[in-house]
Coordinates of N, CA and C in Angstrom, one line a residue:
M1 N 55.3 96.9 68.2 CA 54.5 96.0 68.9 C 53.4 95.4 68.4
N2 N 53.1 93.9 68.5 CA 52.0 93.4 68.0 C 50.8 93.7 68.8
P3 N 49.8 93.8 68.1 CA 48.4 94.3 68.5 C 48.1 93.2 69.6
E4 N 48.1 92.0 69.5 CA 47.8 91.0 70.3 C 48.8 90.9 71.8
S5 N 49.6 91.7 71.7 CA 50.4 91.8 73.1 C 49.4 92.9 74.0
H6 N 48.8 93.6 73.5 CA 47.8 94.4 74.4 C 46.8 93.7 74.9
S7 N 46.4 93.9 76.5 CA 45.1 93.4 76.9 C 44.1 94.3 76.3
A8 N 42.6 93.6 76.5 CA 41.5 94.4 76.2 C 41.5 95.8 77.1
A9 N 41.9 95.3 78.4 CA 41.6 96.3 79.5 C 42.5 97.7 79.0
E10 N 43.6 97.6 78.5 CA 44.5 98.9 78.3 C 43.6 99.7 76.8
I11 N 42.9 99.1 76.3 CA 42.3 99.8 74.8 C 41.7 101.3 75.4
P12 N 40.8 101.1 76.4 CA 40.1 102.3 76.6 C 41.2 103.5 77.2
S13 N 42.3 103.1 78.2 CA 42.9 104.1 78.5 C 44.0 104.6 77.3
R14 N 44.4 103.6 76.4 CA 45.0 104.2 75.1 C 44.4 105.3 74.3
L15 N 43.0 105.0 74.2 CA 42.2 105.5 73.4 C 41.9 106.9 74.0
D16 N 42.0 107.1 75.3 CA 42.0 108.1 76.0 C 42.9 109.2 75.7
L17 N 44.3 108.5 75.9 CA 45.7 109.5 75.4 C 45.8 109.9 74.2
V18 N 45.1 108.9 73.1 CA 44.9 109.4 71.6 C 44.1 110.5 71.8
Q19 N 42.7 110.4 72.3 CA 41.8 111.5 72.2 C 42.2 113.0 73.0
E20 N 43.1 112.8 74.0 CA 43.7 113.9 74.8 C 45.0 114.5 73.6
D21 N 45.5 113.7 73.0 CA 46.7 114.3 72.0 C 45.9 115.1 70.7
I22 N 44.9 114.4 70.5 CA 44.3 115.1 69.3 C 43.6 116.4 69.8
R23 N 42.9 116.4 71.0 CA 42.5 117.6 71.6 C 43.5 118.8 71.8
L24 N 44.4 118.3 72.1 CA 46.0 119.2 72.5 C 46.3 119.8 71.1
A25 N 46.3 119.0 70.0 CA 46.7 119.2 68.7 C 46.1 120.2 68.0
C26 N 44.7 120.2 68.2 CA 43.4 121.0 67.6 C 43.8 122.2 68.7
E27 N 43.8 122.2 69.5 CA 44.0 123.5 70.5 C 45.2 124.3 69.9
A28 N 46.0 123.7 69.7 CA 47.7 124.3 69.3 C 47.2 124.9 67.9
A29 N 46.4 124.3 67.0 CA 46.3 124.9 66.0 C 44.9 125.6 65.9
D30 N 44.4 126.1 66.8 CA 43.2 127.1 67.2 C 42.2 126.4 66.7
R31 N 41.9 125.3 66.7 CA 40.5 124.6 65.9 C 39.8 123.9 66.8
P32 N 38.7 123.7 66.9 CA 38.0 123.2 67.8 C 38.2 121.5 67.6
A33 N 38.2 121.0 68.6 CA 38.4 119.2 68.5 C 37.6 118.6 68.0
N34 N 36.4 119.2 67.8 CA 35.4 118.4 67.1 C 35.3 118.5 66.0
A35 N 36.3 119.3 65.2 CA 36.4 119.4 63.7 C 37.5 118.4 63.2
A36 N 38.0 117.8 64.1 CA 39.0 117.0 63.9 C 38.4 115.3 63.4
K37 N 39.0 114.8 62.6 CA 38.6 113.3 62.1 C 39.4 112.5 62.4
L38 N 39.4 111.3 62.9 CA 40.5 110.5 63.4 C 40.4 109.5 62.2
V39 N 41.5 109.4 61.4 CA 41.1 108.5 60.4 C 42.4 107.4 60.5
A40 N 43.6 107.4 61.2 CA 44.6 106.7 61.5 C 45.5 106.8 62.8
V41 N 45.5 105.8 63.3 CA 46.3 106.2 64.5 C 47.6 105.1 64.4
S42 N 49.0 105.4 64.4 CA 49.9 104.6 64.6 C 50.9 105.4 65.7
K43 N 51.8 104.6 66.0 CA 53.4 105.2 66.7 C 54.0 105.9 66.0
T44 N 54.0 105.9 64.7 CA 54.7 106.8 63.9 C 53.9 108.2 63.2
M45 N 52.8 108.3 63.3 CA 52.0 109.2 63.0 C 51.8 110.3 64.2
P46 N 52.2 111.4 64.3 CA 52.0 112.4 65.4 C 50.2 112.8 65.4
A47 N 50.0 113.1 66.7 CA 48.5 113.5 66.9 C 48.2 114.7 65.9
A48 N 49.1 115.7 65.7 CA 48.8 116.8 64.9 C 48.5 116.3 63.4
A49 N 49.3 115.4 62.9 CA 49.2 114.9 61.5 C 47.7 114.4 61.7
V50 N 47.1 113.6 62.5 CA 46.0 113.0 62.8 C 44.8 114.1 62.6
A51 N 45.1 115.0 63.3 CA 44.3 116.2 63.6 C 43.9 117.0 62.3
D52 N 45.1 117.0 61.6 CA 44.9 117.6 60.1 C 44.4 116.9 59.0
A53 N 44.4 115.7 59.2 CA 44.0 114.7 58.1 C 42.5 115.0 57.8

């Protein structure tokens, strides 16, 4: 999907979803959520991979 097709109003809610995915992945890995570093987000990269990056 083209980034221009998303409205600016959708960005905060999408970021909230990414943050929640990372929190859940860290919780599942028994790691504190603040230990994760967000390095990249794409539809093909699961949150667990982002949390481990």
